[in-house]
Tab-separated table of C-alpha atoms and ligand atoms in Angstrom:
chain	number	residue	atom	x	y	z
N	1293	UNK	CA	0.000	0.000	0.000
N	1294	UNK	CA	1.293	3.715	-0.784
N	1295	UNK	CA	0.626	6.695	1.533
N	1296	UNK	CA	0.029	10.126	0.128
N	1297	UNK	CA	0.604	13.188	1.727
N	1298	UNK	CA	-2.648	15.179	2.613
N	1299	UNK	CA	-0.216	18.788	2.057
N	1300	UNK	CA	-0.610	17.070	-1.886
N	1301	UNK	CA	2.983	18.192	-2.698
N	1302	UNK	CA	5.206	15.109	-1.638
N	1303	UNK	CA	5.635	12.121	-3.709
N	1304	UNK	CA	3.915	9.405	-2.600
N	1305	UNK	CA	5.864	6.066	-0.688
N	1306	UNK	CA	5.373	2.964	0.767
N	1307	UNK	CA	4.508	1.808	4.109
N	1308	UNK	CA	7.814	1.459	5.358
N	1309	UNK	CA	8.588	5.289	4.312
N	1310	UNK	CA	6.095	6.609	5.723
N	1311	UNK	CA	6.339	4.815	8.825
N	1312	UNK	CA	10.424	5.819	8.674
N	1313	UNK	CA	9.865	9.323	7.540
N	1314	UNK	CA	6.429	10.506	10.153
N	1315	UNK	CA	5.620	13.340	8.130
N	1316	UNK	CA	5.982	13.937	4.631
N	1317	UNK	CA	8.439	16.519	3.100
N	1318	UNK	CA	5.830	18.644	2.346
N	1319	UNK	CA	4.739	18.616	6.427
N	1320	UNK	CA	1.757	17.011	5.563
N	1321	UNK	CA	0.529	13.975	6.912
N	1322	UNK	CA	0.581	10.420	5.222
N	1323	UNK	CA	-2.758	8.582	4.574
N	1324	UNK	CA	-3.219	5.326	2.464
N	1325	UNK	CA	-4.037	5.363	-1.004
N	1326	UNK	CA	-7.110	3.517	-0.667
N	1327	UNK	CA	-9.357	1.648	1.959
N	1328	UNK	CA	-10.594	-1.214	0.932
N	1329	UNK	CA	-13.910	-2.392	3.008
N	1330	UNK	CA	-13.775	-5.798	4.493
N	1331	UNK	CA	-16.557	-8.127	3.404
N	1332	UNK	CA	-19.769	-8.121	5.016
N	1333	UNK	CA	-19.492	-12.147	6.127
N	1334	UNK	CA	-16.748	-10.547	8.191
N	1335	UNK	CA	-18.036	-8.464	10.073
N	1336	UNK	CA	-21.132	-10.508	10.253
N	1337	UNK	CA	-19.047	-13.124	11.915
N	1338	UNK	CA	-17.099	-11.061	13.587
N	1339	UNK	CA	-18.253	-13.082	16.751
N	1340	UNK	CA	-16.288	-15.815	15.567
N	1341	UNK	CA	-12.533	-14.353	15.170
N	1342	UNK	CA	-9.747	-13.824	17.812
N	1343	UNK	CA	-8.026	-10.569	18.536
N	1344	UNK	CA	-5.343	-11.703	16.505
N	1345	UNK	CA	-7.444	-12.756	13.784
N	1346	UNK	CA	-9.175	-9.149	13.325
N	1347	UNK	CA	-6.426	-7.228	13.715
N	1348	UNK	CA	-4.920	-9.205	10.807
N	1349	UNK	CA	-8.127	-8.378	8.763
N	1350	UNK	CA	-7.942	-4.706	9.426
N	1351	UNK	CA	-4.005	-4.387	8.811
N	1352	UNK	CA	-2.710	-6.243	6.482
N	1353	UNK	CA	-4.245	-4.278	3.208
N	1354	UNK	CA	-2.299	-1.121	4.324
N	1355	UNK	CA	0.718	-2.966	4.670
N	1356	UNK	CA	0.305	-5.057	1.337
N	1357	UNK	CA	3.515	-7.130	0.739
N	1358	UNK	CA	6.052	-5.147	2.470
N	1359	UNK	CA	5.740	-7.404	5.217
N	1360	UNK	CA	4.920	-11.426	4.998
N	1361	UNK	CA	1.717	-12.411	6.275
N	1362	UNK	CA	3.604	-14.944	8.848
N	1363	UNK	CA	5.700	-12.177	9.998
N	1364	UNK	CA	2.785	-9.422	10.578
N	1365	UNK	CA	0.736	-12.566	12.203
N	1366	UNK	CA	3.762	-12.839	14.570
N	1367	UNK	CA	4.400	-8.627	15.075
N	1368	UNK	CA	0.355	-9.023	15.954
N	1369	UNK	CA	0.071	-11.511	18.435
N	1370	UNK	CA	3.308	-9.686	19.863
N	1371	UNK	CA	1.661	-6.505	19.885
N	1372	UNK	CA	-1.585	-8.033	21.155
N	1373	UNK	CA	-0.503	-9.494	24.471
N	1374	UNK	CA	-3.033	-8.020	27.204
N	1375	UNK	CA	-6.770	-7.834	27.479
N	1376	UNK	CA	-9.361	-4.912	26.006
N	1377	UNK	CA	-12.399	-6.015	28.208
N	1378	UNK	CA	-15.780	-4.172	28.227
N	1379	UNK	CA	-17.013	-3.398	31.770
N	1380	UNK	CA	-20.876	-2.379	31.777
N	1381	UNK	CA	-22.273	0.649	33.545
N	1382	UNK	CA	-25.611	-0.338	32.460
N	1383	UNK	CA	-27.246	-2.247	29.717
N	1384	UNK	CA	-26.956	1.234	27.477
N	1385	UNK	CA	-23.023	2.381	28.988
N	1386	UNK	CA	-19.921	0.012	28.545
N	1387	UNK	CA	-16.171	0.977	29.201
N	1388	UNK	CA	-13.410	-0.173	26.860
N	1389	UNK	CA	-10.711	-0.966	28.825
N	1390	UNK	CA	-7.663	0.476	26.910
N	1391	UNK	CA	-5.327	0.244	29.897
N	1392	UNK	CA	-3.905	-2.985	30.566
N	1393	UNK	CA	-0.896	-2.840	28.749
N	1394	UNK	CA	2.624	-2.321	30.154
N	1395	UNK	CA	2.598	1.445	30.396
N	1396	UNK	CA	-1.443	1.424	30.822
N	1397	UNK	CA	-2.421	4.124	28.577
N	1398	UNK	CA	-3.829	3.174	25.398
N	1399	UNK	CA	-0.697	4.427	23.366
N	1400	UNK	CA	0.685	0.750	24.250
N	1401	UNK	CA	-0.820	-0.351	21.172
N	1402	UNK	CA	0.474	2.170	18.730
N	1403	UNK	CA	3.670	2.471	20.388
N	1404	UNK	CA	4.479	-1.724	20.458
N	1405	UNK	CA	2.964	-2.033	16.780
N	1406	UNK	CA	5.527	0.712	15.340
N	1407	UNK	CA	8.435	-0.360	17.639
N	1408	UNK	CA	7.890	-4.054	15.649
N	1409	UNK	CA	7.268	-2.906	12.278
N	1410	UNK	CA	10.504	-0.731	12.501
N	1411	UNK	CA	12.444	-4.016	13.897
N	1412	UNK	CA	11.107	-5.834	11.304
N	1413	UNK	CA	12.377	-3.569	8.406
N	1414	UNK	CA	16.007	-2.811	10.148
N	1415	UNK	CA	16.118	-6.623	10.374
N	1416	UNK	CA	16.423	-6.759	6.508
N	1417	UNK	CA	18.347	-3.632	6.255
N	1418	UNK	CA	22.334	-4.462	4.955
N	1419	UNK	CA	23.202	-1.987	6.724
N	1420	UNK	CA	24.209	-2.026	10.472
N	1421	UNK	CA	23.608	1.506	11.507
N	1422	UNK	CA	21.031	1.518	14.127
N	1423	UNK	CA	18.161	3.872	13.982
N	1424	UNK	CA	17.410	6.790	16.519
N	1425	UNK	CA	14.223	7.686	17.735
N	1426	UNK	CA	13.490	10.792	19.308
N	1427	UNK	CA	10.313	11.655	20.615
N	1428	UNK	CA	9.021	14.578	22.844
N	1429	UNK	CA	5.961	13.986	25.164
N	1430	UNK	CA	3.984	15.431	27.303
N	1431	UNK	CA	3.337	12.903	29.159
N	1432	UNK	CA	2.005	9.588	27.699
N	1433	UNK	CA	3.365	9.218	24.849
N	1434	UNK	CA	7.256	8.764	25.772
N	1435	UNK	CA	6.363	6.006	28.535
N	1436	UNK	CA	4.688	3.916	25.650
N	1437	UNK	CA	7.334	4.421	23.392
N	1438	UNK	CA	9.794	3.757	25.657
N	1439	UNK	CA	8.251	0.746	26.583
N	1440	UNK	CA	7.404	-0.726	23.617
N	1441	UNK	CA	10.827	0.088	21.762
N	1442	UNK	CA	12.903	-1.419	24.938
N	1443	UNK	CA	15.563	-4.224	23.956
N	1444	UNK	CA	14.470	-3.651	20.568
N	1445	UNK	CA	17.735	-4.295	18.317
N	1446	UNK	CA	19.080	-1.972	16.451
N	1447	UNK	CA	16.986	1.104	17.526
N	1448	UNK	CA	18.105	3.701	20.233
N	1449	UNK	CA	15.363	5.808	21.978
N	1450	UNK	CA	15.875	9.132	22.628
N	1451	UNK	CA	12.725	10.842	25.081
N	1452	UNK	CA	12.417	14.742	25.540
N	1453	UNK	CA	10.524	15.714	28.450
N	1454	UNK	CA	10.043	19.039	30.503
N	1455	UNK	CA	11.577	18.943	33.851
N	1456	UNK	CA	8.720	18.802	36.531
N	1457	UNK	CA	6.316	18.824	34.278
N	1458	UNK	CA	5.252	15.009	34.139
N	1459	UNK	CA	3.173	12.821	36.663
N	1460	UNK	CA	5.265	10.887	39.370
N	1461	UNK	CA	4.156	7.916	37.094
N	1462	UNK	CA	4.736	8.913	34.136
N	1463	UNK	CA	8.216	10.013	34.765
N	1464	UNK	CA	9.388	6.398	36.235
N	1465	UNK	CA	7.873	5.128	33.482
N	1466	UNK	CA	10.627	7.383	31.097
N	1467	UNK	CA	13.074	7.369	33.113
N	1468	UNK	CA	13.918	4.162	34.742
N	1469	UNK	CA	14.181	1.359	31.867
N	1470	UNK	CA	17.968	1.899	31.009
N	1471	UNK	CA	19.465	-0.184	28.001
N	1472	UNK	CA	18.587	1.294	24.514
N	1473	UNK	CA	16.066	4.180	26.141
N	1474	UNK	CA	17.654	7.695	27.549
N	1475	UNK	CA	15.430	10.282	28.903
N	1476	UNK	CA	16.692	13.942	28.799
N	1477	UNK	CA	15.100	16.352	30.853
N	1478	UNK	CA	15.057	19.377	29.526
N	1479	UNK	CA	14.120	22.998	31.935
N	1480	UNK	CA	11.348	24.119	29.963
N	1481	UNK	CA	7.818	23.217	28.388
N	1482	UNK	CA	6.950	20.364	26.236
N	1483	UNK	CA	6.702	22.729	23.458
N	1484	UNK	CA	10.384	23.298	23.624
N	1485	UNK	CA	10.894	19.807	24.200
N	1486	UNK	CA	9.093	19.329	20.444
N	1487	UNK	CA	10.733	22.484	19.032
N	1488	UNK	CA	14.240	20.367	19.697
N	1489	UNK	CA	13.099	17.181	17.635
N	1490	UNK	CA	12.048	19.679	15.030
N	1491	UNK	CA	15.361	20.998	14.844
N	1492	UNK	CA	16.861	18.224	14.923
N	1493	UNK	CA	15.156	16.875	11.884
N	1494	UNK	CA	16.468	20.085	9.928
N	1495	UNK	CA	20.089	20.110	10.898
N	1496	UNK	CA	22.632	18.856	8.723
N	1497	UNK	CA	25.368	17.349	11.060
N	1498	UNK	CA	22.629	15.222	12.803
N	1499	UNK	CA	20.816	13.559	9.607
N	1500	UNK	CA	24.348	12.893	7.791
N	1501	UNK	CA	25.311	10.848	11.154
N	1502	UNK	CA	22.534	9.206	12.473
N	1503	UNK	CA	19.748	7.509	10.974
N	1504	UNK	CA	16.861	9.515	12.665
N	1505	UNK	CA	13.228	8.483	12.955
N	1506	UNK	CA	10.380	10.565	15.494
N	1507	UNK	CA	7.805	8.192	16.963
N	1508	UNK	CA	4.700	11.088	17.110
N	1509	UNK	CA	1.720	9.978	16.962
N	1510	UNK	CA	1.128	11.408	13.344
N	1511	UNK	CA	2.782	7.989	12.306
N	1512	UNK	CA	0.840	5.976	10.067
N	1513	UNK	CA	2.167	2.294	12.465
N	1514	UNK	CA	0.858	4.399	15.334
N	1515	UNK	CA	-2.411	5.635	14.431
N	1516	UNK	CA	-3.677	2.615	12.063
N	1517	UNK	CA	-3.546	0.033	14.946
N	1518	UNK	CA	-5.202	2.215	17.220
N	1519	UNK	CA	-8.949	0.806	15.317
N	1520	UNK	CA	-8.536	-2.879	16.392
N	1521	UNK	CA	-9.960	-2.425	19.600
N	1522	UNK	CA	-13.194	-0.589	18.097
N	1523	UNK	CA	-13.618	-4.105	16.489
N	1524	UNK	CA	-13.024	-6.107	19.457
N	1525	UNK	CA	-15.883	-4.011	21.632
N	1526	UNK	CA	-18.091	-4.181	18.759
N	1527	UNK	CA	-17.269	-7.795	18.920
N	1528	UNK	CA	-18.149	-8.193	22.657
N	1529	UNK	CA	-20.688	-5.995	22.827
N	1530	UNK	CA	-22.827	-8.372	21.378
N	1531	UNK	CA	-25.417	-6.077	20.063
N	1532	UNK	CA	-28.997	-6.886	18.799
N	1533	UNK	CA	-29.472	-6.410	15.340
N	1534	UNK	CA	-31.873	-3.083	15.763
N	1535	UNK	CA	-28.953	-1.411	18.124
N	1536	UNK	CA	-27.199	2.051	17.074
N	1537	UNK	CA	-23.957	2.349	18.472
N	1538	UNK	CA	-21.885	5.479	19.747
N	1539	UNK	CA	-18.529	5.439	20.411
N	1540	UNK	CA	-17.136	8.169	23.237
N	1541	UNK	CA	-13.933	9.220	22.262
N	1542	UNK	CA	-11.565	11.112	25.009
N	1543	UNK	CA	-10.082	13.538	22.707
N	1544	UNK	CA	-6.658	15.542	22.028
N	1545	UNK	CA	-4.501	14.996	19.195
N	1546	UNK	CA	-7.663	12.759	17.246
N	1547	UNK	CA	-6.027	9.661	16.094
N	1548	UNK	CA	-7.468	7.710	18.270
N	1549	UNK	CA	-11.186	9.456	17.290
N	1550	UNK	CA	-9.648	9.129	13.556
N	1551	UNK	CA	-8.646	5.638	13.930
N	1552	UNK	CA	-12.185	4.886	14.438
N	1553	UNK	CA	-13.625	6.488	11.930
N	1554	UNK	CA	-11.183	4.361	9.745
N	1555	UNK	CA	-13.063	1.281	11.237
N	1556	UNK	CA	-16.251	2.513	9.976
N	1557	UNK	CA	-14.642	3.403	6.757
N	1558	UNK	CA	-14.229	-0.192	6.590
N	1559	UNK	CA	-17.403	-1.355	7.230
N	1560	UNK	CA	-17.819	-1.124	10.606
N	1561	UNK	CA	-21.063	-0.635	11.663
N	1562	UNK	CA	-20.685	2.670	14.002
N	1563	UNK	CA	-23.588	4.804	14.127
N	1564	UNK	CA	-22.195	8.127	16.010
N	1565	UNK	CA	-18.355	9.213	16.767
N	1566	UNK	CA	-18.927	10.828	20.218
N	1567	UNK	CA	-15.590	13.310	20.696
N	1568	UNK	CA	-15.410	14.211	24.298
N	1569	UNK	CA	-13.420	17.240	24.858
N	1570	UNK	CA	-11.579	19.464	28.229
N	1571	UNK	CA	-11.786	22.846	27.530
N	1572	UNK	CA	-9.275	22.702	24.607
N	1573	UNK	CA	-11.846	22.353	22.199
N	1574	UNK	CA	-11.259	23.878	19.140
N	1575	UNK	CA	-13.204	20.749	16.858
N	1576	UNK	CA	-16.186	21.288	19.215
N	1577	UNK	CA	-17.023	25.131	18.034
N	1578	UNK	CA	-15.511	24.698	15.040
N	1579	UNK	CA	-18.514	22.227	14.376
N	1580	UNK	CA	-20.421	25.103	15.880
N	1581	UNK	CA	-19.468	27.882	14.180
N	1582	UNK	CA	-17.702	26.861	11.198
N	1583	UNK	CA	-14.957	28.480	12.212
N	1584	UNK	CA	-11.590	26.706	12.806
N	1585	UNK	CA	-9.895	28.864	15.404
N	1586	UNK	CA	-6.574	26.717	16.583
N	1587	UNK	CA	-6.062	28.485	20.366
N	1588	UNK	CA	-2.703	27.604	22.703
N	1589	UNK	CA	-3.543	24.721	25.111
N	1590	UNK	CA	-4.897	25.413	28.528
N	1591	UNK	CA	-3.863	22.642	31.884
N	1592	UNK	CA	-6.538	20.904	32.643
N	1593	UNK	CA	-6.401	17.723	35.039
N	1594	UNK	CA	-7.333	15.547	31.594
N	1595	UNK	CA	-4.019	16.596	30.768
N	1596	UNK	CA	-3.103	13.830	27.496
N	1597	UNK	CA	-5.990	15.941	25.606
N	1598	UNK	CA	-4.380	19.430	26.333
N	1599	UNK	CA	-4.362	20.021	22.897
N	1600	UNK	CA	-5.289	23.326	21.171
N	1601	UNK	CA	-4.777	22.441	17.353
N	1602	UNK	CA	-5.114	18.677	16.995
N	1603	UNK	CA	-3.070	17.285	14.345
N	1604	UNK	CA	-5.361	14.241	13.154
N	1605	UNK	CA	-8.122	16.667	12.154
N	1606	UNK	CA	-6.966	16.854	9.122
N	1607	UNK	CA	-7.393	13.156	8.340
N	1608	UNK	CA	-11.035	13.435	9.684
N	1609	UNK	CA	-11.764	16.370	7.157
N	1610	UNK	CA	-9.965	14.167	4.484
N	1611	UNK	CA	-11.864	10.803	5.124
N	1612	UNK	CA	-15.442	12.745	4.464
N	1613	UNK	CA	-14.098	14.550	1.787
N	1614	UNK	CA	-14.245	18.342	3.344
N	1615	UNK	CA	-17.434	17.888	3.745
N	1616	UNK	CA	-18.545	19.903	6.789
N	1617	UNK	CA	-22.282	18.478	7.111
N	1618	UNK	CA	-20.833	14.798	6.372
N	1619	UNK	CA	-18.747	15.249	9.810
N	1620	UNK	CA	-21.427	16.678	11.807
N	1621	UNK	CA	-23.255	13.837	10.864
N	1622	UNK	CA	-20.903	11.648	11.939
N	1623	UNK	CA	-19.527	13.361	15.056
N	1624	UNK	CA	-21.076	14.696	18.148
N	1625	UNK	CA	-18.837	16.717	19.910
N	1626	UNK	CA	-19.040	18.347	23.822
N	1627	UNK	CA	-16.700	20.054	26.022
N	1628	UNK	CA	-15.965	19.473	29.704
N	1629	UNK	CA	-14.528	22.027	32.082
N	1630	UNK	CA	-12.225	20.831	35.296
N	1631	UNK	CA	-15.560	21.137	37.649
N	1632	UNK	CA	-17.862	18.775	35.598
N	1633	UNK	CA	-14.794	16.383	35.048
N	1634	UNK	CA	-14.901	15.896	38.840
N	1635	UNK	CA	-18.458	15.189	39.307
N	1636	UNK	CA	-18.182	12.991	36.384
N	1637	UNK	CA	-15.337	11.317	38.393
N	1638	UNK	CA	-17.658	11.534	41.457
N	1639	UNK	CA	-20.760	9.804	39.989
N	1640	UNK	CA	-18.941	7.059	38.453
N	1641	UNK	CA	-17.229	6.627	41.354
N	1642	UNK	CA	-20.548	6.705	43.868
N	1643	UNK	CA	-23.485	5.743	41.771
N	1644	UNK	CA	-21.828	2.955	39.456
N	1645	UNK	CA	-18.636	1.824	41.270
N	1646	UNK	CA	-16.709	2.119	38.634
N	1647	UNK	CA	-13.629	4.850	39.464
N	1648	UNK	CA	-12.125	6.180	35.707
N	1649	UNK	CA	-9.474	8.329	35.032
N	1650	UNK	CA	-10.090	11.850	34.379
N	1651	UNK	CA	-9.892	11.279	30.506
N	1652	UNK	CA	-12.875	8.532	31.098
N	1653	UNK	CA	-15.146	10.825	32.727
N	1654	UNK	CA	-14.532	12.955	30.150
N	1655	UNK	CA	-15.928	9.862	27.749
N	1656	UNK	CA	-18.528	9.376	30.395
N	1657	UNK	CA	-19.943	12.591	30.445
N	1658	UNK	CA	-19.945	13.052	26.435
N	1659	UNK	CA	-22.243	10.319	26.452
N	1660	UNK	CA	-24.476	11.593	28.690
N	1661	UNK	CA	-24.638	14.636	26.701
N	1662	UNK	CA	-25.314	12.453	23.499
N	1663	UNK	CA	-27.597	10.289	24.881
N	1664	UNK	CA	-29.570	13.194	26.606
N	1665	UNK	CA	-31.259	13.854	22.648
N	1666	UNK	CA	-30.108	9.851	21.297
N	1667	UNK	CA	-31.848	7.868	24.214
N	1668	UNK	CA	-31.934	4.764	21.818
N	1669	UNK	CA	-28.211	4.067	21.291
N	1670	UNK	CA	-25.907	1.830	22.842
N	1671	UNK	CA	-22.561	3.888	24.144
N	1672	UNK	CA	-19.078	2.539	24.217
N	1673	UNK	CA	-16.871	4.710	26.115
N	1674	UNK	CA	-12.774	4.182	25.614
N	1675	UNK	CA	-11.091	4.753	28.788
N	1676	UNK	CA	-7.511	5.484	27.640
N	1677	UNK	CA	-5.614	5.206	30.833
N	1678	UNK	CA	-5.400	3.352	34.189
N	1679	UNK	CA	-7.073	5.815	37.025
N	1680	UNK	CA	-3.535	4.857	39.232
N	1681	UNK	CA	-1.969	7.089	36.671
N	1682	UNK	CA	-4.149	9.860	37.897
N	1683	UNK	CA	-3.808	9.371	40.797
N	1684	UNK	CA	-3.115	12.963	42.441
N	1685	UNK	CA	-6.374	13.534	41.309
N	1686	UNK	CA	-8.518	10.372	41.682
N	1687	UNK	CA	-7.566	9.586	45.480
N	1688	UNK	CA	-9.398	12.968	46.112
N	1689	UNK	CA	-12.666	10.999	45.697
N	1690	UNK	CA	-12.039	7.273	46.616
N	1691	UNK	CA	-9.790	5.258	48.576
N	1692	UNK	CA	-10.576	2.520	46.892
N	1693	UNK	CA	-7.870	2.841	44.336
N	1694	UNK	CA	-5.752	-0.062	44.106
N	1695	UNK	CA	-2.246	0.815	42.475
N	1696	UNK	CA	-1.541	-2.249	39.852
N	1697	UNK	CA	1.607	-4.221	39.190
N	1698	UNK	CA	2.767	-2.555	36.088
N	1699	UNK	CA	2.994	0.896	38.059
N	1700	UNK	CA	3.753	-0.327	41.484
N	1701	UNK	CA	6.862	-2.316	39.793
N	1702	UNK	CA	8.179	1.081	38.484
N	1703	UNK	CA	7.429	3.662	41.472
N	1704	UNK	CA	10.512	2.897	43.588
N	1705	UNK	CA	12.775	2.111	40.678
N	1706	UNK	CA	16.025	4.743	40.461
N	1707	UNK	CA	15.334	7.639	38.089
N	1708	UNK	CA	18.012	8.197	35.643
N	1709	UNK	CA	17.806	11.468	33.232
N	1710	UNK	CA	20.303	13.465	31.301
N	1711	UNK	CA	19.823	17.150	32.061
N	1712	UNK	CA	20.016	18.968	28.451
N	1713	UNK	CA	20.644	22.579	28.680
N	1714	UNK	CA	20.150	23.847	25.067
N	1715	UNK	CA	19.941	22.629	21.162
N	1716	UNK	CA	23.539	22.580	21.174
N	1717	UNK	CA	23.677	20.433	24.290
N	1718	UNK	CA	21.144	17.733	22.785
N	1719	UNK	CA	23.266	18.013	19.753
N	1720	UNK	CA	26.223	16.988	20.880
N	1721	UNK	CA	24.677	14.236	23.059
N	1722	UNK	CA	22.979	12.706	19.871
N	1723	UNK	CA	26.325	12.785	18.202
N	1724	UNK	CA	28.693	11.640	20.650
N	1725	UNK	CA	27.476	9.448	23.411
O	2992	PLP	C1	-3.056	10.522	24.359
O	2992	PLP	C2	-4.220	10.381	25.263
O	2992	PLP	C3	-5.517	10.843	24.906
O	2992	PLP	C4	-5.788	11.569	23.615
O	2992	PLP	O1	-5.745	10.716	22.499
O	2992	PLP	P1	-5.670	11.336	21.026
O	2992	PLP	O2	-5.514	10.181	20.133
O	2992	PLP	O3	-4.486	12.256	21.014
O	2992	PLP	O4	-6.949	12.086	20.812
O	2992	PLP	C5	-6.566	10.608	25.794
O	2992	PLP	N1	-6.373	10.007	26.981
O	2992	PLP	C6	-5.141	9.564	27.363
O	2992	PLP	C7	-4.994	8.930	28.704
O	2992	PLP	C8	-4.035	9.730	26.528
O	2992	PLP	O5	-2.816	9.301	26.926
């Protein structure tokens, strides 16, 4: 399959470029060529496949031949290796469960599926340089990636994060792995943190030295993985055959939103994208007003979807054509400020036992928005990260909260960071250590 840049002034390349390259020389962002549906039997029978199985469906066309069925069937059931279980609210509310992978945020999927397809390819390679990945994050997105790229040959990790800036959590899970991953800690925000990858991608000492790579979530092995699990709930919802479905979609960047509207592109039957929004939420008036007015991100406790100019947009605006009543139809959207969050937070918590993470109350309270003037549909919500991750915020209202393995196992570990003073500094550390 061949990727095409949606700035229309790249040349188009295959899956392993555009998985390689992130973003296209033209700084737009790669989408496939084509999407073929899957056959109806398929998703008729859905009920019959495994995890594995679907994924496999869904992949393998935007892949094509670059990689061997028997070695994508092994990168999958790799990737793959934790549940996505559905926990009901009610017989109208269900949670998807995106957080029992290793760094239990949702990303763990994106992040293990790229890390493999990149192994995969540098396997082949003649060459023996190894590949560099650099990465800023906010959070999230550099504990997945570190994660799912550790003791993967051939590739060194290279994590930008702003000093102080990260949850307790989320920097043990950056900065205590060791082996190929380095964290550099950098006094500053995460936008200079991303305005040093950028650089680095545009100076000339670093790209004739090292074979450099970004793992953003832009990247085509990162966001096309990310619909699997809208098959699997679909799967285990077990819906009647008169049901309309909603999916609630904790929003920042979109690709996870945009990853499900690639399901449906495919022939899954989703009746309503629900995106559920924090304040930052420019795609909420914009379907309002028409107007597309990108502002800078405001700190909210849903902090992962602090994002005031979402990047994946532009692939929802491609995949209905720019055709503004075609989204609306397709996509409810709300926003949430800090003070509803927590009584979202509270009444899960009190009325339904269930305790979520910020981002899922978020989810939780989009659907009750939706469902306010849609009383008929069935409501998937995803919850993209453990509560124990939140959990500054979540003890407030429980102490129920029970702190699981995966970030128990990390809390006490050592931290070990580079302090980076400068672009020269994370220059010369790229170059000579
Ligand atoms: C990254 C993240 C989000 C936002 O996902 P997008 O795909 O960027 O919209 C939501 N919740 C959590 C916990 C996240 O880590």
């Amino acid at each position: 399959m061949n990727y095409y840049s949606l700035n229309k002034k790249s040349s188009n390349v295959t899956f392993k470029e555009a998985l390689i390259k992130g973003l296209a020389p033209d700084k737009g962002l790669y989408f496939p060529e084509k999407i073929n549906k899957l056959s109806e039997s398929f998703i008729a029978n859905i009920n019959n496949y495994s995890n594995e199985e679907i994924a496999y469906e869904c992949i393998h066309q935007f892949i094509g031949s670059e990689i061997p069925e028997s070695d994508l069937r092994k990168i999958i059931t790799d990737v793959l290796s934790f549940d996505f279980p559905l926990t009901k609210l009610n017989d109208q509310i269900s949670f998807l469960e995106l957080f029992h992978g290793p760094t239990m945020a949702f990303k763990d999927v994106g992040a293990r599926f790229m890390a493999r397809c990149l192994a995969y390819f540098l396997k082949n390679q003649d060459e023996k340089k190894s590949v560099t990945v650099l990465v800023a994050t906010s959070g999230d997105t550099g504990g997945a990636v570190a994660s799912g790229f550790y003791k993967v040959k051939g590739i060194k990790v290279v994590i930008l994060y702003p000093k102080g800036k990260v949850s307790n959590v989320q920097e043990k899970q950056l900065t205590t792995l060791g082996e190929n991953i380095t964290a550099l800690e950098v006094d500053g925000t995460f936008d200079d943190c991303q305005a040093m990858v950028k650089k680095a991608f545009l100076d000339k000492d670093l790209l004739n030295n090292i074979n450099l790579t970004s793992a953003n979530s832009i990247n085509i092995a990162r966001w096309l993985p990310q619909m699997f699990y809208f098959f699997f709930s679909y799967r285990d919802f077990k819906l009647s055959h008169s049901d309309k479905i909603a999916f609630s979609v904790p929003s920042g960047n979109f690709g996870n939103l945009c990853a499900g509207m690639m399901a449906k592109e495919m022939g899954l039957p989703i009746n309503k994208f629900i995106a559920s929004n924090n304040i930052n939420d420019v795609v909420n008036r914009y379907l309002k007003t028409k107007i597309y007015d990108a502002k800078p991100s405001i700190q909210t406790i849903s902090n992962a979807m602090d994002v005031g100019d979402p990047s994946n947009f532009v692939r929802i605006i491609n995949i209905y054509k720019n055709n503004f009543n075609l989204i609306k139809n397709n996509l409810h959207t709300c926003s949430f400020t800090d003070d509803e969050t927590v009584e979202g937070i509270k009444e899960l918590i009190n009325k339904f036992n269930y305790i979520p993470d910020p981002h899922g109350a978020v989810g939780f309270l989009g659907v009750k928005d939706f469902i306010e003037s849609n009383p008929n549909y069935k409501c998937i919500i995803l919850e993209t990260a453990h509560p124990a991750k939140f959990s500054e915020v979540i003890n407030l209202y429980t102490d129920n909260l029970v702190v699981p393995d995966q970030i128990s196992s990390v809390i006490n570990k050592k931290k070990k960071s580079v302090e980076i003073d400068g672009f020269l500094a994370f220059k010369n550390f790229l170059l000579y250590s």
